[in-house]
Short mmCIF file of C-alpha atoms and ligand atoms in Angstrom, two decimals:
data_model
loop_
_atom_site.label_atom_id
_atom_site.label_comp_id
_atom_site.label_asym_id
_atom_site.label_seq_id
_atom_site.Cartn_x
_atom_site.Cartn_y
_atom_site.Cartn_z
CA UNK O 571 16.20 4.67 10.16
CA UNK O 572 19.54 6.18 11.09
CA UNK O 573 18.80 9.77 10.02
CA UNK O 574 15.61 11.81 9.75
CA UNK O 575 13.55 13.67 12.24
CA UNK O 576 11.56 10.86 13.72
CA UNK O 577 12.61 11.48 17.36
CA UNK O 578 10.68 10.29 20.38
CA UNK O 579 7.23 11.63 20.56
CA UNK O 580 6.85 12.42 16.76
CA UNK O 581 3.27 12.15 15.86
CA UNK O 582 2.20 9.76 13.31
CA UNK O 583 0.57 12.72 11.17
CA UNK O 584 3.97 14.42 11.11
CA UNK O 585 5.77 11.28 10.30
CA UNK O 586 3.26 10.29 7.47
CA UNK O 587 3.77 13.78 6.05
CA UNK O 588 7.51 13.54 6.04
CA UNK O 589 7.51 10.03 4.64
CA UNK O 590 5.38 11.32 1.69
CA UNK O 591 7.76 14.41 1.10
CA UNK O 592 10.87 12.38 1.30
CA UNK O 593 9.40 9.49 -0.99
CA UNK O 594 8.17 12.01 -3.43
CA UNK O 595 11.49 13.48 -3.70
CA UNK O 596 13.12 10.23 -4.60
CA UNK O 597 10.31 9.38 -7.13
CA UNK O 598 10.66 12.83 -8.81
CA UNK O 599 14.28 12.10 -9.46
CA UNK O 600 13.64 8.35 -10.60
CA UNK O 601 11.00 9.51 -13.34
CA UNK O 602 12.67 12.38 -15.08
CA UNK O 603 10.89 13.18 -18.46
CA UNK O 604 13.41 12.62 -21.38
CA UNK O 605 13.27 14.64 -24.52
CA UNK O 606 12.10 12.04 -26.97
CA UNK O 607 8.61 10.91 -28.17
CA UNK O 608 8.38 8.60 -25.26
CA UNK O 609 8.07 11.66 -22.79
CA UNK O 610 4.35 10.97 -22.66
CA UNK O 611 4.65 7.80 -20.80
CA UNK O 612 7.01 9.42 -18.35
CA UNK O 613 4.41 12.18 -17.76
CA UNK O 614 1.67 9.63 -17.24
CA UNK O 615 4.03 7.71 -14.79
CA UNK O 616 4.61 10.91 -12.86
CA UNK O 617 0.89 11.95 -12.92
CA UNK O 618 0.14 8.47 -11.30
CA UNK O 619 3.07 8.17 -8.80
CA UNK O 620 3.32 11.85 -7.64
CA UNK O 621 -0.40 12.71 -7.33
CA UNK O 622 -2.01 13.14 -3.91
CA UNK O 623 -2.23 10.20 -1.80
CA UNK O 624 -1.44 9.19 1.58
CA UNK O 625 1.80 7.32 1.06
CA UNK O 626 0.91 4.88 3.73
CA UNK O 627 3.09 1.99 2.39
CA UNK O 628 6.34 4.19 2.18
CA UNK O 629 5.54 5.25 5.76
CA UNK O 630 5.37 1.52 6.92
CA UNK O 631 8.69 0.85 4.97
CA UNK O 632 10.37 3.82 6.83
CA UNK O 633 8.79 2.91 10.11
CA UNK O 634 9.86 -0.70 10.02
CA UNK O 635 13.29 0.33 8.86
CA UNK O 636 13.63 2.64 11.99
CA UNK O 637 13.46 -0.47 14.33
CA UNK O 638 16.49 -2.02 12.87
CA UNK O 639 18.64 1.39 12.35
CA UNK O 640 18.51 0.94 8.53
CA UNK O 641 20.27 3.85 6.61
CA UNK O 642 17.60 6.28 5.33
CA UNK O 643 18.82 6.17 1.79
CA UNK O 644 18.15 2.32 1.67
CA UNK O 645 14.73 2.64 3.40
CA UNK O 646 13.81 5.51 0.92
CA UNK O 647 14.68 3.51 -2.13
CA UNK O 648 12.39 0.63 -1.04
CA UNK O 649 9.57 3.24 0.08
CA UNK O 650 9.72 4.59 -3.55
CA UNK O 651 9.69 1.20 -5.03
CA UNK O 652 6.49 -0.01 -3.18
CA UNK O 653 4.69 3.40 -3.97
CA UNK O 654 5.58 2.84 -7.65
CA UNK O 655 3.88 -0.67 -7.42
CA UNK O 656 0.94 0.71 -5.57
CA UNK O 657 0.47 3.63 -8.20
CA UNK O 658 0.71 1.12 -11.08
CA UNK O 659 -1.96 -1.10 -9.34
CA UNK O 660 -4.40 1.92 -9.07
CA UNK O 661 -3.66 3.00 -12.68
CA UNK O 662 -4.65 -0.46 -14.02
CA UNK O 663 -7.55 -1.03 -11.52
CA UNK O 664 -9.12 2.16 -12.77
CA UNK O 665 -8.96 1.27 -16.47
CA UNK O 666 -12.21 0.48 -18.32
CA UNK O 667 -11.46 -3.23 -18.40
CA UNK O 668 -11.32 -3.26 -14.66
CA UNK O 669 -13.09 -0.89 -12.45
CA UNK O 670 -13.80 1.70 -15.02
CA UNK O 671 -13.35 4.79 -12.74
CA UNK O 672 -13.08 8.33 -13.87
CA UNK O 673 -12.00 9.65 -10.37
CA UNK O 674 -8.94 8.74 -8.22
CA UNK O 675 -7.44 10.86 -5.41
CA UNK O 676 -9.86 13.65 -6.24
CA UNK O 677 -8.98 14.08 -9.83
CA UNK O 678 -9.07 12.37 -13.33
CA UNK O 679 -7.84 8.78 -13.34
CA UNK O 680 -4.65 8.26 -15.34
CA UNK O 681 -6.56 6.92 -18.46
CA UNK O 682 -8.78 9.80 -18.37
CA UNK O 683 -6.11 12.39 -18.14
CA UNK O 684 -4.15 10.63 -20.86
CA UNK O 685 -5.73 7.79 -22.67
CA UNK O 686 -6.07 3.86 -22.10
CA UNK O 687 -2.98 2.71 -24.00
CA UNK O 688 -0.80 5.22 -22.21
CA UNK O 689 -2.25 4.40 -18.80
CA UNK O 690 -1.40 0.65 -19.53
CA UNK O 691 2.00 1.55 -20.53
CA UNK O 692 2.36 4.02 -17.46
CA UNK O 693 1.44 1.06 -15.22
CA UNK O 694 3.83 -1.31 -16.88
CA UNK O 695 6.61 1.43 -16.59
CA UNK O 696 5.95 1.93 -12.97
CA UNK O 697 5.95 -1.80 -12.12
CA UNK O 698 9.22 -2.58 -13.93
CA UNK O 699 10.94 0.54 -12.53
CA UNK O 700 10.11 -0.59 -9.02
CA UNK O 701 12.23 -3.68 -9.64
CA UNK O 702 14.97 -1.78 -11.24
CA UNK O 703 15.10 0.47 -8.02
CA UNK O 704 15.31 -2.46 -5.70
CA UNK O 705 18.15 -4.17 -7.75
CA UNK O 706 20.30 -1.02 -7.69
CA UNK O 707 23.38 -0.84 -5.48
CA UNK O 708 21.97 2.42 -3.88
CA UNK O 709 19.31 0.27 -2.20
CA UNK O 710 21.58 -2.03 -0.23
CA UNK O 711 25.31 -2.93 -0.22
CA UNK O 712 24.47 -6.52 0.11
CA UNK O 713 23.39 -8.14 -3.11
CA UNK O 714 21.76 -10.90 -1.07
CA UNK O 715 19.46 -8.35 0.68
CA UNK O 716 18.77 -6.78 -2.78
CA UNK O 717 17.72 -10.19 -4.12
CA UNK O 718 15.51 -10.91 -1.13
CA UNK O 719 13.69 -7.48 -1.60
CA UNK O 720 13.16 -8.24 -5.31
CA UNK O 721 11.72 -11.74 -4.48
CA UNK O 722 9.53 -10.56 -1.66
CA UNK O 723 8.08 -7.62 -3.49
CA UNK O 724 7.42 -9.88 -6.71
CA UNK O 725 5.71 -12.47 -4.45
CA UNK O 726 3.53 -9.73 -2.90
CA UNK O 727 2.64 -7.96 -6.07
CA UNK O 728 2.29 -11.00 -8.41
CA UNK O 729 -0.27 -13.69 -9.05
CA UNK O 730 0.36 -15.17 -5.61
CA UNK O 731 -0.46 -11.77 -4.24
CA UNK O 732 -2.12 -8.64 -5.48
CA UNK O 733 -2.66 -9.83 -9.02
CA UNK O 734 -4.17 -13.00 -7.73
CA UNK O 735 -6.32 -10.96 -5.37
CA UNK O 736 -7.41 -8.83 -8.27
CA UNK O 737 -8.37 -11.63 -10.33
CA UNK O 738 -10.50 -13.24 -7.47
CA UNK O 739 -12.15 -9.73 -7.00
CA UNK O 740 -13.14 -9.56 -10.64
CA UNK O 741 -14.83 -13.02 -10.42
CA UNK O 742 -16.40 -12.03 -7.33
CA UNK O 743 -18.34 -9.15 -8.76
CA UNK O 744 -20.50 -11.67 -10.36
CA UNK O 745 -20.86 -13.88 -7.19
CA UNK O 746 -22.74 -12.88 -4.28
CA UNK O 747 -22.07 -16.14 -2.57
CA UNK O 748 -18.69 -15.39 -1.15
CA UNK O 749 -18.44 -16.10 2.60
CA UNK O 750 -16.18 -14.17 5.14
CA UNK O 751 -13.32 -16.83 4.59
CA UNK O 752 -13.36 -16.14 0.79
CA UNK O 753 -13.35 -12.27 1.28
CA UNK O 754 -10.66 -12.41 3.75
CA UNK O 755 -8.47 -14.47 1.33
CA UNK O 756 -9.23 -12.10 -1.35
CA UNK O 757 -8.41 -8.94 0.62
CA UNK O 758 -5.23 -10.60 2.15
CA UNK O 759 -3.98 -11.10 -1.37
CA UNK O 760 -5.24 -7.98 -3.11
CA UNK O 761 -4.22 -5.42 -0.41
CA UNK O 762 -2.75 -7.37 2.47
CA UNK O 763 0.35 -8.73 0.65
CA UNK O 764 1.68 -5.33 -0.43
CA UNK O 765 1.15 -3.92 3.00
CA UNK O 766 3.04 -6.98 4.55
CA UNK O 767 5.92 -6.53 2.27
CA UNK O 768 6.11 -2.68 3.43
CA UNK O 769 6.03 -3.81 7.02
CA UNK O 770 8.75 -6.64 6.64
CA UNK O 771 11.01 -4.42 4.34
CA UNK O 772 12.76 -2.86 7.36
CA UNK O 773 13.56 -6.40 8.74
CA UNK O 774 14.84 -7.57 5.41
CA UNK O 775 17.07 -4.31 5.04
CA UNK O 776 18.32 -4.66 8.59
CA UNK O 777 18.75 -8.43 8.39
CA UNK O 778 16.71 -8.97 11.43
CA UNK O 779 16.16 -12.15 13.34
CA UNK O 780 13.32 -14.30 12.09
CA UNK O 781 11.36 -13.77 15.28
CA UNK O 782 11.16 -10.14 14.82
CA UNK O 783 10.11 -10.41 11.17
CA UNK O 784 7.40 -12.75 12.09
CA UNK O 785 6.13 -10.19 14.66
CA UNK O 786 5.92 -7.68 11.87
CA UNK O 787 4.24 -10.09 9.64
CA UNK O 788 1.65 -10.57 12.19
CA UNK O 789 1.14 -7.07 12.71
CA UNK O 790 0.83 -6.41 8.88
CA UNK O 791 -1.74 -9.35 8.56
CA UNK O 792 -4.04 -7.73 11.02
CA UNK O 793 -3.26 -4.22 9.81
CA UNK O 794 -4.08 -5.17 6.10
CA UNK O 795 -7.62 -6.72 7.07
CA UNK O 796 -8.41 -3.55 9.22
CA UNK O 797 -7.40 -1.27 6.30
CA UNK O 798 -9.72 -3.17 3.99
CA UNK O 799 -12.63 -3.34 6.31
CA UNK O 800 -12.17 0.45 6.83
CA UNK O 801 -12.11 1.01 3.12
CA UNK O 802 -15.42 -1.05 2.82
CA UNK O 803 -16.91 1.13 5.53
CA UNK O 804 -15.76 4.27 3.66
CA UNK O 805 -17.29 2.95 0.44
CA UNK O 806 -20.73 2.82 2.50
CA UNK O 807 -20.46 5.83 4.80
CA UNK O 808 -17.91 8.08 3.10
CA UNK O 809 -18.37 10.66 0.37
CA UNK O 810 -16.46 11.26 -2.79
CA UNK O 811 -15.30 14.63 -1.46
CA UNK O 812 -13.53 12.77 1.34
CA UNK O 813 -12.12 9.77 -0.36
CA UNK O 814 -11.40 11.38 -3.66
CA UNK O 815 -12.96 8.40 -5.47
CA UNK O 816 -16.58 7.22 -6.34
CA UNK O 817 -18.34 5.71 -3.19
CA UNK O 818 -21.16 3.14 -3.08
CA UNK O 819 -19.96 1.16 -5.86
CA UNK O 820 -19.62 -2.10 -4.08
CA UNK O 821 -23.29 -1.96 -2.89
CA UNK O 822 -24.38 -0.70 -6.45
CA UNK O 823 -22.59 -3.75 -8.08
CA UNK O 824 -24.08 -6.09 -5.40
CA UNK O 825 -20.55 -7.18 -4.44
CA UNK O 826 -19.80 -9.17 -1.33
CA UNK O 827 -17.71 -7.10 1.09
CA UNK O 828 -16.95 -7.30 4.80
CA UNK O 829 -19.61 -4.72 5.39
CA UNK O 830 -22.23 -6.61 3.22
CA UNK O 831 -21.56 -9.80 5.07
CA UNK O 832 -20.99 -8.44 8.77
CA UNK O 833 -23.20 -5.41 8.62
CA UNK O 834 -21.77 -1.86 9.49
CA UNK O 835 -21.51 -2.31 13.39
CA UNK O 836 -19.95 -5.80 13.42
CA UNK O 837 -17.40 -4.57 10.61
CA UNK O 838 -16.50 -1.54 12.71
CA UNK O 839 -15.91 -3.65 15.82
CA UNK O 840 -14.07 -6.33 13.87
CA UNK O 841 -11.69 -3.63 12.57
CA UNK O 842 -11.18 -2.36 16.18
CA UNK O 843 -10.39 -5.91 17.31
CA UNK O 844 -7.92 -6.26 14.48
CA UNK O 845 -6.11 -3.00 15.52
CA UNK O 846 -5.80 -4.31 19.05
CA UNK O 847 -4.45 -7.54 17.79
CA UNK O 848 -1.96 -5.81 15.50
CA UNK O 849 -0.72 -3.71 18.28
CA UNK O 850 -0.03 -6.76 20.52
CA UNK O 851 2.35 -8.15 17.74
CA UNK O 852 4.56 -5.06 18.28
CA UNK O 853 5.14 -5.80 22.02
CA UNK O 854 8.52 -7.12 21.35
CA UNK O 855 9.61 -3.75 20.03
CA UNK O 856 8.19 -1.87 23.09
CA UNK O 857 7.96 1.89 22.64
CA UNK O 858 10.35 1.84 19.52
CA UNK O 859 7.15 0.74 17.66
CA UNK O 860 5.01 3.66 18.75
CA UNK O 861 4.48 5.00 15.11
CA UNK O 862 3.52 1.62 13.89
CA UNK O 863 1.00 1.54 16.75
CA UNK O 864 -0.48 4.96 15.93
CA UNK O 865 -0.44 3.74 12.17
CA UNK O 866 -2.74 0.95 13.28
CA UNK O 867 -5.27 3.33 14.87
CA UNK O 868 -5.05 5.86 11.85
CA UNK O 869 -6.00 3.06 9.47
CA UNK O 870 -9.43 2.49 10.94
CA UNK O 871 -10.10 6.12 11.72
CA UNK O 872 -9.14 7.61 8.44
CA UNK O 873 -11.74 9.24 6.18
CA UNK O 874 -9.87 8.92 2.87
C1 GRG C 575 -4.63 -4.03 -11.11
C2 GRG C 575 -3.06 -5.89 -10.48
C3 GRG C 575 -4.02 -4.78 -10.14
C4 GRG C 575 -4.36 -4.76 -8.79
C5 GRG C 575 -5.26 -3.53 -8.17
C6 GRG C 575 -4.89 -2.28 -5.19
C7 GRG C 575 -5.71 -2.59 -6.02
C8 GRG C 575 -5.55 -3.94 -6.88
C9 GRG C 575 -6.99 -2.02 -6.54
C10 GRG C 575 -7.28 -0.71 -5.74
C11 GRG C 575 -8.81 -0.78 -5.55
C12 GRG C 575 -8.95 -0.45 -4.21
C13 GRG C 575 -9.80 0.69 -3.87
C14 GRG C 575 -8.74 -1.35 -3.12
C15 GRG C 575 -8.95 -1.11 -1.88
C16 GRG C 575 -7.72 -0.80 -0.90
C17 GRG C 575 -6.85 0.07 -1.69
C18 GRG C 575 -5.58 -0.27 -2.27
C19 GRG C 575 -6.98 1.37 -1.50
C20 GRG C 575 -6.27 2.51 -2.04
O1 GRG C 575 -5.02 2.61 -1.30
P1 GRG C 575 -4.84 3.90 -0.37
O2 GRG C 575 -5.97 4.26 0.43
O3 GRG C 575 -4.70 5.01 -1.52
O4 GRG C 575 -3.49 3.76 0.46
P2 GRG C 575 -3.77 6.36 -1.63
O5 GRG C 575 -4.49 7.15 -2.66
O6 GRG C 575 -3.80 7.10 -0.35
O7 GRG C 575 -2.40 5.94 -2.15
#
């Protein structure tokens, strides 16, 4: 990014906190509660999008934008858009028809705080708002770039990405015979695709050469899988106090995960291997990618 306080030596923790604060300021303005009866859905959207959370995807958008000197205003619009899509996915994932969870981010899930129908509408509102944001001239002066952002996020979030991954996940709940290849594909779609969009967003905004965009895609691929293995490990080793959501659910449901297939130790070393691989993809950017390197290490060391 061209502005902001991420100078040389900024720690990942400070950068993540700043990304969260800047993105929340944008989202706060985007979801203003109107006076009419429809106010309830806006309140539910705010509850979902502005609740506690790491804002890792916005951070990745800002960090990749920094590599290509993208204007901060542009990067923040995309950071907000991806967080809106992420928030929608969590709201719908928690619904009784899906994971049926009461707890998310250490507090009541959206459908528990409001009701099922409002939560469905809030998810729909968040998803569609994300594309409105990307299509807005504030996001980039070049309509070609805006179109590419819209198409890329739609690809990552839709049935060839997150929605497809969620479908496989729902089917997988009743199948214990999924092998490591099938689980890897499921997770690449369900969580990896959105993470990949976040990492490539800076290259799209900065009209970067394909070689650099591919390097970020490689990084994102390994990062996404490492993130998911860490999530599976937290489900086994973490506590609801740390993660803010119920733990032990995968094992209780007899679901095939990286941990159920590989075991704890091999899953942990596989995650570390993926982090090393992810970092190697950043070689082309040298020290300019230091925050992305720290992010890869954070993803496997996190406790929430
Ligand atoms: C409903 C279409 C649809 C998709 C849902 C993302 C997802 C697909 C489900 C969430 C379930 C889950 C626990 C997935 C594992 C990885 C993941 C996305 C964890 C939550 O992301 P974090 O850790 O959450 O970035 P915070 O709260 O920090 O934003």
